């Protein structure tokens, strides 16, 4: 029976999983915290530690396959979108990679906005001008001594594939997150590269998601035990890979991909490059299916908000999710939080649309001396949900997702019934928790398998959360009369402070 390995280089964790084909069921999963180097406000991936960890986890997957290890046919890699590594002509590479949410590129983004060049950037790339973009990370690196001549920028998944196969290439879904890719004409933009004085060969040749990049290098085979016939592929951006894992459909479905951050992804036949979509900060991109485009927006703190809240309030996470969360969920269903007026604005790593600001700060408002710990945790759930609802309003220009749209959810939210029900109740549409184990790594395998002509039969369970329209009325009123005005006041205050 054939096998494949999926790799997911994420914000919090990096995972390597062995899957059986054609079911795509996980056989063995390895994970490690994504290694980071923090210095003040700056956060980098520790690249050499990351490479060693991935090779070690690949070895463990090979061992788990036992006598069948020779049947591991391919590896497919997915990753976060904006981080990358400079690979030099002599085969050396950067020791560090700036984390996607790190705002060291802020001054370059602000210059593009103040000069008006941000409009040109959006018309070409479909990406709102923001410090997260790889383009501005590269400009910061150049100013701080990085030699770009003769070097190649590889997004994180492309870098891992290069380590394994030796081939320099760039996945389209990841290229479309760099702010240097012409999303309509399917090429890196000479206009943008020339404007910033960047080498035209800085970015690797484009490849379609899932395409083979060659066999594993002999040295990689020796270190890991992978068969020399094993090919290496890149499925692309982690959210797109996750969408594939839950079989996202065009037109009547949206994807809510949750993790440290969370985003909303819609599929379409063409990008939206209007003045309105630029103002609403809609991110366009390529999908793993080359005939489709994505519209995407995200908020930086979703799962992070729960991690922070539980730690700050003294919960043991495992105990909370096993014992406290079911009680909190029942209390919500019974209406015990209908009168709660504690509001949490989850700007722990800045704000999302419509006023994206990497320097925005979080806020809890409405506490009294009688406020309980449960109320504060509930406020974390509700505030995170309201921030997502604001993103949805922005994505749809205030029209809403539409009552016939189903929102498929992957990641931590799919295992949190309170969070899921709040989403359904506030937005008034059906949310579907997709129980896909390691959705990104699994999606990576599915993308590569299908690209290479294999039939896969990926099955997963789903739980539907229907909106309670009594709760919808209460939550929607609080969202519009309290949460949005509070966020607008925060924006006004922070802009005043900045000036």
GROMACS .gro file of C-alpha atoms in nm:
model
  499
    1UNK     CA    1   0.000   0.000   0.000
    2UNK     CA    2   0.154   0.338  -0.098
    3UNK     CA    3   0.229   0.617   0.147
    4UNK     CA    4   0.303   0.990   0.134
    5UNK     CA    5   0.434   1.247   0.379
    6UNK     CA    6   0.287   1.592   0.438
    7UNK     CA    7   0.484   1.876   0.595
    8UNK     CA    8   0.320   2.183   0.750
    9UNK     CA    9   0.555   2.465   0.853
   10UNK     CA   10   0.332   2.677   1.075
   11UNK     CA   11   0.349   2.969   1.311
   12UNK     CA   12   0.329   2.778   1.638
   13UNK     CA   13   0.421   2.425   1.532
   14UNK     CA   14   0.584   2.243   1.244
   15UNK     CA   15   0.438   1.902   1.165
   16UNK     CA   16   0.544   1.606   0.955
   17UNK     CA   17   0.285   1.333   0.903
   18UNK     CA   18   0.282   0.995   0.728
   19UNK     CA   19  -0.040   0.926   0.534
   20UNK     CA   20  -0.179   0.611   0.378
   21UNK     CA   21  -0.296   0.633   0.018
   22UNK     CA   22  -0.556   0.655  -0.128
   23UNK     CA   23  -0.747   0.720   0.198
   24UNK     CA   24  -0.511   0.999   0.311
   25UNK     CA   25  -0.559   0.873   0.666
   26UNK     CA   26  -0.273   0.968   0.901
   27UNK     CA   27  -0.056   0.678   1.015
   28UNK     CA   28   0.202   0.866   1.218
   29UNK     CA   29   0.232   1.233   1.316
   30UNK     CA   30   0.541   1.417   1.437
   31UNK     CA   31   0.537   1.778   1.560
   32UNK     CA   32   0.769   2.029   1.716
   33UNK     CA   33   0.738   2.393   1.818
   34UNK     CA   34   0.845   2.606   1.522
   35UNK     CA   35   1.189   2.721   1.642
   36UNK     CA   36   1.212   3.094   1.690
   37UNK     CA   37   1.459   3.359   1.795
   38UNK     CA   38   1.302   3.656   1.972
   39UNK     CA   39   1.485   3.984   2.025
   40UNK     CA   40   1.262   4.261   2.155
   41UNK     CA   41   0.977   4.307   1.907
   42UNK     CA   42   1.159   4.107   1.638
   43UNK     CA   43   1.082   3.738   1.585
   44UNK     CA   44   1.263   3.505   1.343
   45UNK     CA   45   1.248   3.139   1.255
   46UNK     CA   46   1.570   2.961   1.356
   47UNK     CA   47   1.626   2.806   1.014
   48UNK     CA   48   1.904   2.561   1.093
   49UNK     CA   49   1.712   2.422   1.390
   50UNK     CA   50   1.402   2.400   1.170
   51UNK     CA   51   1.589   2.202   0.902
   52UNK     CA   52   1.735   1.960   1.158
   53UNK     CA   53   1.393   1.913   1.315
   54UNK     CA   54   1.224   1.839   0.983
   55UNK     CA   55   1.489   1.584   0.888
   56UNK     CA   56   1.453   1.417   1.229
   57UNK     CA   57   1.074   1.404   1.196
   58UNK     CA   58   1.105   1.258   0.846
   59UNK     CA   59   1.327   0.986   0.992
   60UNK     CA   60   1.061   0.909   1.252
   61UNK     CA   61   0.795   0.880   0.982
   62UNK     CA   62   1.016   0.644   0.784
   63UNK     CA   63   1.064   0.431   1.096
   64UNK     CA   64   0.687   0.430   1.153
   65UNK     CA   65   0.637   0.293   0.801
   66UNK     CA   66   0.862   0.000   0.892
   67UNK     CA   67   0.899  -0.258   0.616
   68UNK     CA   68   0.675  -0.044   0.393
   69UNK     CA   69   0.907   0.259   0.401
   70UNK     CA   70   1.012   0.188   0.043
   71UNK     CA   71   0.654   0.264  -0.060
   72UNK     CA   72   0.671   0.630   0.050
   73UNK     CA   73   0.613   0.783  -0.291
   74UNK     CA   74   0.630   1.156  -0.229
   75UNK     CA   75   0.659   1.440   0.020
   76UNK     CA   76   0.440   1.749  -0.012
   77UNK     CA   77   0.510   2.073   0.175
   78UNK     CA   78   0.281   2.358   0.281
   79UNK     CA   79   0.368   2.662   0.489
   80UNK     CA   80   0.279   3.009   0.608
   81UNK     CA   81   0.275   3.263   0.330
   82UNK     CA   82   0.497   3.563   0.396
   83UNK     CA   83   0.813   3.419   0.551
   84UNK     CA   84   1.106   3.311   0.338
   85UNK     CA   85   1.476   3.235   0.321
   86UNK     CA   86   1.754   3.379   0.105
   87UNK     CA   87   1.949   3.102  -0.069
   88UNK     CA   88   2.286   3.209  -0.207
   89UNK     CA   89   2.460   3.097  -0.525
   90UNK     CA   90   2.714   2.890  -0.329
   91UNK     CA   91   2.436   2.685  -0.167
   92UNK     CA   92   2.448   2.861   0.169
   93UNK     CA   93   2.136   3.019   0.314
   94UNK     CA   94   2.017   3.260   0.581
   95UNK     CA   95   2.026   3.143   0.941
   96UNK     CA   96   1.703   3.326   1.019
   97UNK     CA   97   1.369   3.402   0.855
   98UNK     CA   98   1.145   3.688   0.965
   99UNK     CA   99   0.813   3.562   1.104
  100UNK     CA  100   0.512   3.646   0.889
  101UNK     CA  101   0.357   3.876   1.152
  102UNK     CA  102   0.680   4.063   1.231
  103UNK     CA  103   0.644   4.430   1.131
  104UNK     CA  104   1.003   4.521   1.046
  105UNK     CA  105   0.883   4.615   0.699
  106UNK     CA  106   0.648   4.882   0.836
  107UNK     CA  107   0.846   5.188   0.719
  108UNK     CA  108   0.860   5.057   0.360
  109UNK     CA  109   0.487   4.983   0.363
  110UNK     CA  110   0.411   5.330   0.497
  111UNK     CA  111   0.630   5.490   0.230
  112UNK     CA  112   0.436   5.304  -0.040
  113UNK     CA  113   0.110   5.427   0.110
  114UNK     CA  114   0.219   5.789   0.150
  115UNK     CA  115   0.365   5.804  -0.203
  116UNK     CA  116   0.056   5.647  -0.359
  117UNK     CA  117   0.253   5.350  -0.495
  118UNK     CA  118   0.035   5.120  -0.284
  119UNK     CA  119  -0.237   5.165  -0.547
  120UNK     CA  120  -0.002   5.036  -0.817
  121UNK     CA  121   0.097   4.746  -0.594
  122UNK     CA  122  -0.266   4.647  -0.544
  123UNK     CA  123  -0.356   4.679  -0.912
  124UNK     CA  124  -0.072   4.440  -1.000
  125UNK     CA  125  -0.066   4.198  -0.709
  126UNK     CA  126  -0.410   4.220  -0.549
  127UNK     CA  127  -0.235   4.242  -0.210
  128UNK     CA  128  -0.306   4.530   0.030
  129UNK     CA  129   0.010   4.714   0.131
  130UNK     CA  130   0.114   4.583   0.473
  131UNK     CA  131   0.438   4.526   0.660
  132UNK     CA  132   0.373   4.149   0.664
  133UNK     CA  133   0.445   4.117   0.291
  134UNK     CA  134   0.763   3.940   0.184
  135UNK     CA  135   0.851   4.238  -0.040
  136UNK     CA  136   0.895   4.468   0.259
  137UNK     CA  137   1.080   4.203   0.459
  138UNK     CA  138   1.326   4.176   0.170
  139UNK     CA  139   1.374   4.555   0.158
  140UNK     CA  140   1.446   4.557   0.531
  141UNK     CA  141   1.695   4.274   0.491
  142UNK     CA  142   1.873   4.456   0.208
  143UNK     CA  143   1.901   4.774   0.415
  144UNK     CA  144   2.047   4.570   0.700
  145UNK     CA  145   2.321   4.406   0.498
  146UNK     CA  146   2.169   4.113   0.308
  147UNK     CA  147   2.335   4.053  -0.029
  148UNK     CA  148   2.060   3.998  -0.285
  149UNK     CA  149   2.279   3.972  -0.595
  150UNK     CA  150   2.293   3.613  -0.711
  151UNK     CA  151   2.061   3.508  -0.428
  152UNK     CA  152   1.715   3.353  -0.452
  153UNK     CA  153   1.422   3.424  -0.222
  154UNK     CA  154   1.233   3.107  -0.139
  155UNK     CA  155   0.910   3.105   0.058
  156UNK     CA  156   0.921   2.868   0.352
  157UNK     CA  157   0.764   2.566   0.179
  158UNK     CA  158   0.978   2.623  -0.130
  159UNK     CA  159   1.287   2.643   0.090
  160UNK     CA  160   1.207   2.312   0.261
  161UNK     CA  161   1.153   2.154  -0.082
  162UNK     CA  162   1.491   2.292  -0.194
  163UNK     CA  163   1.660   2.141   0.113
  164UNK     CA  164   1.507   1.804   0.027
  165UNK     CA  165   1.540   1.806  -0.353
  166UNK     CA  166   1.793   2.074  -0.446
  167UNK     CA  167   1.554   2.243  -0.692
  168UNK     CA  168   1.495   2.618  -0.679
  169UNK     CA  169   1.128   2.682  -0.760
  170UNK     CA  170   0.836   2.889  -0.639
  171UNK     CA  171   0.479   2.776  -0.582
  172UNK     CA  172   0.218   3.007  -0.735
  173UNK     CA  173  -0.004   3.027  -0.427
  174UNK     CA  174   0.296   3.137  -0.222
  175UNK     CA  175   0.428   3.370  -0.493
  176UNK     CA  176   0.092   3.544  -0.488
  177UNK     CA  177   0.155   3.642  -0.123
  178UNK     CA  178   0.488   3.817  -0.184
  179UNK     CA  179   0.353   4.155  -0.311
  180UNK     CA  180   0.579   4.112  -0.614
  181UNK     CA  181   0.364   3.874  -0.823
  182UNK     CA  182   0.143   3.987  -1.111
  183UNK     CA  183  -0.173   3.798  -1.019
  184UNK     CA  184  -0.346   3.849  -1.356
  185UNK     CA  185  -0.052   3.782  -1.588
  186UNK     CA  186   0.096   3.500  -1.376
  187UNK     CA  187   0.453   3.624  -1.345
  188UNK     CA  188   0.676   3.814  -1.110
  189UNK     CA  189   0.632   4.184  -1.175
  190UNK     CA  190   0.926   4.357  -1.344
  191UNK     CA  191   0.753   4.688  -1.265
  192UNK     CA  192   0.767   4.623  -0.891
  193UNK     CA  193   1.115   4.471  -0.892
  194UNK     CA  194   1.252   4.763  -1.094
  195UNK     CA  195   1.072   5.020  -0.879
  196UNK     CA  196   1.251   4.889  -0.570
  197UNK     CA  197   1.580   4.812  -0.744
  198UNK     CA  198   1.553   4.440  -0.680
  199UNK     CA  199   1.722   4.181  -0.905
  200UNK     CA  200   1.484   4.036  -1.163
  201UNK     CA  201   1.613   3.688  -1.082
  202UNK     CA  202   1.557   3.724  -0.707
  203UNK     CA  203   1.252   3.498  -0.722
  204UNK     CA  204   1.266   3.138  -0.841
  205UNK     CA  205   1.077   3.006  -1.148
  206UNK     CA  206   0.705   2.950  -1.090
  207UNK     CA  207   0.557   2.601  -1.058
  208UNK     CA  208   0.202   2.476  -1.018
  209UNK     CA  209   0.096   2.347  -0.680
  210UNK     CA  210   0.168   1.978  -0.633
  211UNK     CA  211   0.410   1.948  -0.926
  212UNK     CA  212   0.709   1.718  -0.864
  213UNK     CA  213   1.040   1.894  -0.804
  214UNK     CA  214   1.260   1.592  -0.838
  215UNK     CA  215   1.367   1.313  -0.607
  216UNK     CA  216   1.509   1.355  -0.261
  217UNK     CA  217   1.881   1.422  -0.257
  218UNK     CA  218   2.109   1.127  -0.182
  219UNK     CA  219   2.223   1.296   0.139
  220UNK     CA  220   1.862   1.342   0.251
  221UNK     CA  221   1.787   0.978   0.171
  222UNK     CA  222   2.090   0.870   0.373
  223UNK     CA  223   1.998   1.082   0.677
  224UNK     CA  224   1.628   1.000   0.685
  225UNK     CA  225   1.595   0.656   0.529
  226UNK     CA  226   1.358   0.788   0.262
  227UNK     CA  227   1.373   0.587  -0.061
  228UNK     CA  228   1.574   0.759  -0.333
  229UNK     CA  229   1.268   0.731  -0.558
  230UNK     CA  230   1.065   0.957  -0.326
  231UNK     CA  231   0.971   1.282  -0.503
  232UNK     CA  232   0.929   1.625  -0.346
  233UNK     CA  233   0.633   1.857  -0.411
  234UNK     CA  234   0.499   2.184  -0.273
  235UNK     CA  235   0.124   2.225  -0.226
  236UNK     CA  236   0.158   2.591  -0.140
  237UNK     CA  237  -0.001   2.821   0.113
  238UNK     CA  238  -0.128   2.654   0.430
  239UNK     CA  239  -0.481   2.797   0.408
  240UNK     CA  240  -0.517   2.680   0.047
  241UNK     CA  241  -0.394   2.333   0.140
  242UNK     CA  242  -0.641   2.322   0.426
  243UNK     CA  243  -0.922   2.421   0.189
  244UNK     CA  244  -0.837   2.120  -0.026
  245UNK     CA  245  -0.844   1.889   0.275
  246UNK     CA  246  -1.206   1.982   0.350
  247UNK     CA  247  -1.314   1.976  -0.016
  248UNK     CA  248  -1.409   2.345  -0.039
  249UNK     CA  249  -1.660   2.417  -0.316
  250UNK     CA  250  -1.684   2.726  -0.536
  251UNK     CA  251  -1.984   2.954  -0.492
  252UNK     CA  252  -2.173   2.827  -0.190
  253UNK     CA  253  -1.893   2.757   0.057
  254UNK     CA  254  -1.632   2.960   0.239
  255UNK     CA  255  -1.334   2.843   0.443
  256UNK     CA  256  -1.263   2.966   0.794
  257UNK     CA  257  -0.910   2.848   0.861
  258UNK     CA  258  -0.820   2.887   1.228
  259UNK     CA  259  -0.491   2.865   1.409
  260UNK     CA  260  -0.275   3.127   1.575
  261UNK     CA  261  -0.454   3.367   1.340
  262UNK     CA  262  -0.773   3.301   1.144
  263UNK     CA  263  -0.891   3.389   0.798
  264UNK     CA  264  -1.183   3.373   0.561
  265UNK     CA  265  -1.120   3.238   0.212
  266UNK     CA  266  -1.351   3.248  -0.090
  267UNK     CA  267  -1.291   3.096  -0.434
  268UNK     CA  268  -1.367   3.271  -0.763
  269UNK     CA  269  -1.293   3.257  -1.135
  270UNK     CA  270  -1.106   3.590  -1.137
  271UNK     CA  271  -0.940   3.827  -0.891
  272UNK     CA  272  -1.109   4.141  -0.760
  273UNK     CA  273  -0.882   4.441  -0.810
  274UNK     CA  274  -1.122   4.729  -0.755
  275UNK     CA  275  -1.078   5.047  -0.554
  276UNK     CA  276  -1.340   4.914  -0.314
  277UNK     CA  277  -1.160   4.582  -0.257
  278UNK     CA  278  -0.835   4.771  -0.199
  279UNK     CA  279  -0.999   4.996   0.062
  280UNK     CA  280  -1.148   4.689   0.228
  281UNK     CA  281  -0.804   4.525   0.222
  282UNK     CA  282  -0.908   4.209   0.042
  283UNK     CA  283  -0.611   3.989  -0.040
  284UNK     CA  284  -0.625   3.820  -0.381
  285UNK     CA  285  -0.420   3.517  -0.472
  286UNK     CA  286  -0.384   3.202  -0.677
  287UNK     CA  287  -0.544   2.878  -0.564
  288UNK     CA  288  -0.396   2.528  -0.580
  289UNK     CA  289  -0.630   2.472  -0.876
  290UNK     CA  290  -0.466   2.702  -1.131
  291UNK     CA  291  -0.804   2.795  -1.284
  292UNK     CA  292  -0.923   2.956  -0.960
  293UNK     CA  293  -0.836   3.262  -0.757
  294UNK     CA  294  -0.877   3.332  -0.387
  295UNK     CA  295  -1.012   3.628  -0.197
  296UNK     CA  296  -0.881   3.625   0.155
  297UNK     CA  297  -0.867   3.836   0.468
  298UNK     CA  298  -0.742   3.753   0.813
  299UNK     CA  299  -0.714   3.869   1.171
  300UNK     CA  300  -0.381   3.812   1.346
  301UNK     CA  301  -0.502   3.684   1.684
  302UNK     CA  302  -0.751   3.397   1.704
  303UNK     CA  303  -0.615   3.081   1.866
  304UNK     CA  304  -0.349   3.309   2.012
  305UNK     CA  305  -0.623   3.489   2.207
  306UNK     CA  306  -0.728   3.166   2.379
  307UNK     CA  307  -0.369   3.066   2.450
  308UNK     CA  308  -0.304   3.407   2.608
  309UNK     CA  309  -0.633   3.418   2.798
  310UNK     CA  310  -0.604   3.072   2.953
  311UNK     CA  311  -0.244   3.131   3.058
  312UNK     CA  312  -0.319   3.476   3.201
  313UNK     CA  313  -0.625   3.355   3.393
  314UNK     CA  314  -0.442   3.054   3.535
  315UNK     CA  315  -0.617   2.772   3.351
  316UNK     CA  316  -0.440   2.448   3.264
  317UNK     CA  317  -0.534   2.423   2.893
  318UNK     CA  318  -0.601   2.047   2.890
  319UNK     CA  319  -0.817   2.074   3.202
  320UNK     CA  320  -1.002   2.373   3.061
  321UNK     CA  321  -1.093   2.207   2.731
  322UNK     CA  322  -1.186   1.879   2.901
  323UNK     CA  323  -1.381   2.013   3.201
  324UNK     CA  324  -1.454   2.387   3.189
  325UNK     CA  325  -1.538   2.441   2.822
  326UNK     CA  326  -1.837   2.199   2.813
  327UNK     CA  327  -1.985   2.380   3.116
  328UNK     CA  328  -1.924   2.720   2.958
  329UNK     CA  329  -2.087   2.603   2.635
  330UNK     CA  330  -2.395   2.478   2.822
  331UNK     CA  331  -2.416   2.806   3.012
  332UNK     CA  332  -2.419   2.995   2.684
  333UNK     CA  333  -2.689   2.772   2.536
  334UNK     CA  334  -2.894   2.828   2.853
  335UNK     CA  335  -2.869   3.206   2.810
  336UNK     CA  336  -2.655   3.274   3.116
  337UNK     CA  337  -2.427   3.513   2.926
  338UNK     CA  338  -2.704   3.707   2.751
  339UNK     CA  339  -2.656   4.000   2.990
  340UNK     CA  340  -2.275   3.994   2.994
  341UNK     CA  341  -2.129   4.330   2.898
  342UNK     CA  342  -1.760   4.243   2.907
  343UNK     CA  343  -1.601   4.312   2.568
  344UNK     CA  344  -1.263   4.181   2.458
  345UNK     CA  345  -1.094   4.334   2.153
  346UNK     CA  346  -0.831   4.074   2.048
  347UNK     CA  347  -0.563   4.300   1.901
  348UNK     CA  348  -0.281   4.108   2.068
  349UNK     CA  349  -0.077   4.124   1.745
  350UNK     CA  350  -0.246   4.421   1.587
  351UNK     CA  351  -0.582   4.459   1.417
  352UNK     CA  352  -0.733   4.312   1.104
  353UNK     CA  353  -0.963   4.477   0.849
  354UNK     CA  354  -1.110   4.732   0.809
  355UNK     CA  355  -0.833   4.925   0.990
  356UNK     CA  356  -0.534   4.698   0.973
  357UNK     CA  357  -0.266   4.823   1.212
  358UNK     CA  358   0.023   4.610   1.334
  359UNK     CA  359   0.064   4.842   1.635
  360UNK     CA  360  -0.296   4.828   1.756
  361UNK     CA  361  -0.340   4.699   2.111
  362UNK     CA  362  -0.587   4.462   2.274
  363UNK     CA  363  -0.845   4.578   2.527
  364UNK     CA  364  -1.087   4.427   2.778
  365UNK     CA  365  -1.372   4.663   2.867
  366UNK     CA  366  -1.664   4.632   3.106
  367UNK     CA  367  -1.514   4.451   3.404
  368UNK     CA  368  -1.654   4.505   3.753
  369UNK     CA  369  -1.543   4.373   4.089
  370UNK     CA  370  -1.801   4.096   4.044
  371UNK     CA  371  -1.670   3.984   3.703
  372UNK     CA  372  -1.585   3.614   3.714
  373UNK     CA  373  -1.310   3.420   3.544
  374UNK     CA  374  -1.572   3.239   3.335
  375UNK     CA  375  -1.704   3.573   3.208
  376UNK     CA  376  -1.356   3.673   3.099
  377UNK     CA  377  -1.302   3.348   2.911
  378UNK     CA  378  -1.644   3.384   2.751
  379UNK     CA  379  -1.548   3.740   2.654
  380UNK     CA  380  -1.240   3.597   2.481
  381UNK     CA  381  -1.464   3.366   2.276
  382UNK     CA  382  -1.710   3.642   2.196
  383UNK     CA  383  -1.451   3.909   2.117
  384UNK     CA  384  -1.260   3.677   1.886
  385UNK     CA  385  -1.588   3.591   1.714
  386UNK     CA  386  -1.684   3.957   1.677
  387UNK     CA  387  -1.346   4.044   1.530
  388UNK     CA  388  -1.403   3.766   1.275
  389UNK     CA  389  -1.755   3.899   1.207
  390UNK     CA  390  -1.604   4.239   1.134
  391UNK     CA  391  -1.369   4.074   0.888
  392UNK     CA  392  -1.669   3.908   0.718
  393UNK     CA  393  -1.848   4.244   0.693
  394UNK     CA  394  -1.538   4.388   0.531
  395UNK     CA  395  -1.499   4.094   0.290
  396UNK     CA  396  -1.860   4.122   0.171
  397UNK     CA  397  -1.882   4.504   0.177
  398UNK     CA  398  -2.148   4.484   0.446
  399UNK     CA  399  -2.373   4.249   0.248
  400UNK     CA  400  -2.304   3.943   0.462
  401UNK     CA  401  -2.204   3.598   0.346
  402UNK     CA  402  -2.556   3.505   0.235
  403UNK     CA  403  -2.796   3.269   0.408
  404UNK     CA  404  -2.723   2.985   0.163
  405UNK     CA  405  -2.347   2.990   0.224
  406UNK     CA  406  -2.190   2.726   0.447
  407UNK     CA  407  -1.867   2.812   0.623
  408UNK     CA  408  -1.632   2.516   0.662
  409UNK     CA  409  -1.398   2.544   0.958
  410UNK     CA  410  -1.062   2.376   1.009
  411UNK     CA  411  -0.815   2.412   1.293
  412UNK     CA  412  -0.874   2.465   1.666
  413UNK     CA  413  -1.217   2.628   1.627
  414UNK     CA  414  -1.355   2.304   1.481
  415UNK     CA  415  -1.289   2.137   1.817
  416UNK     CA  416  -1.440   2.419   2.025
  417UNK     CA  417  -1.822   2.397   2.023
  418UNK     CA  418  -1.871   2.730   2.201
  419UNK     CA  419  -1.659   2.915   1.947
  420UNK     CA  420  -1.839   2.738   1.660
  421UNK     CA  421  -2.187   2.815   1.794
  422UNK     CA  422  -2.098   3.179   1.855
  423UNK     CA  423  -1.982   3.209   1.494
  424UNK     CA  424  -2.307   3.059   1.364
  425UNK     CA  425  -2.525   3.267   1.596
  426UNK     CA  426  -2.355   3.602   1.535
  427UNK     CA  427  -2.327   3.568   1.157
  428UNK     CA  428  -2.660   3.391   1.112
  429UNK     CA  429  -2.527   3.120   0.879
  430UNK     CA  430  -2.436   2.753   0.908
  431UNK     CA  431  -2.084   2.674   1.024
  432UNK     CA  432  -1.944   2.326   0.964
  433UNK     CA  433  -1.668   2.189   1.184
  434UNK     CA  434  -1.449   1.968   0.965
  435UNK     CA  435  -1.276   1.705   1.174
  436UNK     CA  436  -0.971   1.675   0.952
  437UNK     CA  437  -0.666   1.555   1.140
  438UNK     CA  438  -0.369   1.774   1.042
  439UNK     CA  439  -0.573   1.946   0.772
  440UNK     CA  440  -0.282   2.139   0.621
  441UNK     CA  441  -0.042   1.843   0.595
  442UNK     CA  442  -0.324   1.621   0.471
  443UNK     CA  443  -0.430   1.884   0.218
  444UNK     CA  444  -0.070   1.906   0.099
  445UNK     CA  445  -0.072   1.533   0.026
  446UNK     CA  446  -0.410   1.553  -0.151
  447UNK     CA  447  -0.294   1.841  -0.375
  448UNK     CA  448   0.020   1.654  -0.482
  449UNK     CA  449  -0.159   1.322  -0.529
  450UNK     CA  450  -0.424   1.472  -0.756
  451UNK     CA  451  -0.170   1.676  -0.950
  452UNK     CA  452   0.016   1.357  -1.025
  453UNK     CA  453  -0.291   1.167  -1.145
  454UNK     CA  454  -0.372   0.969  -0.831
  455UNK     CA  455  -0.728   0.911  -0.716
  456UNK     CA  456  -0.763   0.987  -0.347
  457UNK     CA  457  -1.061   0.907  -0.129
  458UNK     CA  458  -1.029   1.142   0.167
  459UNK     CA  459  -1.311   1.102   0.419
  460UNK     CA  460  -1.373   1.312   0.729
  461UNK     CA  461  -1.655   1.377   0.972
  462UNK     CA  462  -1.843   1.707   0.989
  463UNK     CA  463  -2.055   1.868   1.260
  464UNK     CA  464  -2.302   2.138   1.159
  465UNK     CA  465  -2.378   2.433   1.384
  466UNK     CA  466  -2.705   2.600   1.290
  467UNK     CA  467  -2.769   2.960   1.399
  468UNK     CA  468  -3.000   3.023   1.692
  469UNK     CA  469  -3.182   3.336   1.578
  470UNK     CA  470  -3.280   3.442   1.930
  471UNK     CA  471  -2.912   3.452   2.017
  472UNK     CA  472  -2.838   3.609   1.678
  473UNK     CA  473  -3.054   3.910   1.765
  474UNK     CA  474  -2.878   3.961   2.098
  475UNK     CA  475  -2.526   3.916   1.960
  476UNK     CA  476  -2.582   4.121   1.645
  477UNK     CA  477  -2.718   4.411   1.851
  478UNK     CA  478  -2.413   4.402   2.080
  479UNK     CA  479  -2.181   4.373   1.781
  480UNK     CA  480  -2.325   4.682   1.614
  481UNK     CA  481  -2.404   4.898   1.916
  482UNK     CA  482  -2.101   4.816   2.132
  483UNK     CA  483  -1.818   4.624   1.965
  484UNK     CA  484  -1.786   4.822   1.641
  485UNK     CA  485  -1.811   5.164   1.816
  486UNK     CA  486  -1.552   5.051   2.073
  487UNK     CA  487  -1.312   4.939   1.800
  488UNK     CA  488  -1.363   5.267   1.613
  489UNK     CA  489  -1.283   5.462   1.930
  490UNK     CA  490  -0.967   5.253   1.981
  491UNK     CA  491  -0.860   5.331   1.623
  492UNK     CA  492  -0.924   5.703   1.677
  493UNK     CA  493  -0.733   5.700   2.007
  494UNK     CA  494  -0.436   5.510   1.864
  495UNK     CA  495  -0.412   5.742   1.566
  496UNK     CA  496  -0.417   6.040   1.803
  497UNK     CA  497  -0.140   5.881   2.011
  498UNK     CA  498   0.067   5.812   1.700
  499UNK     CA  499   0.050   6.179   1.600
   0.00000   0.00000   0.00000
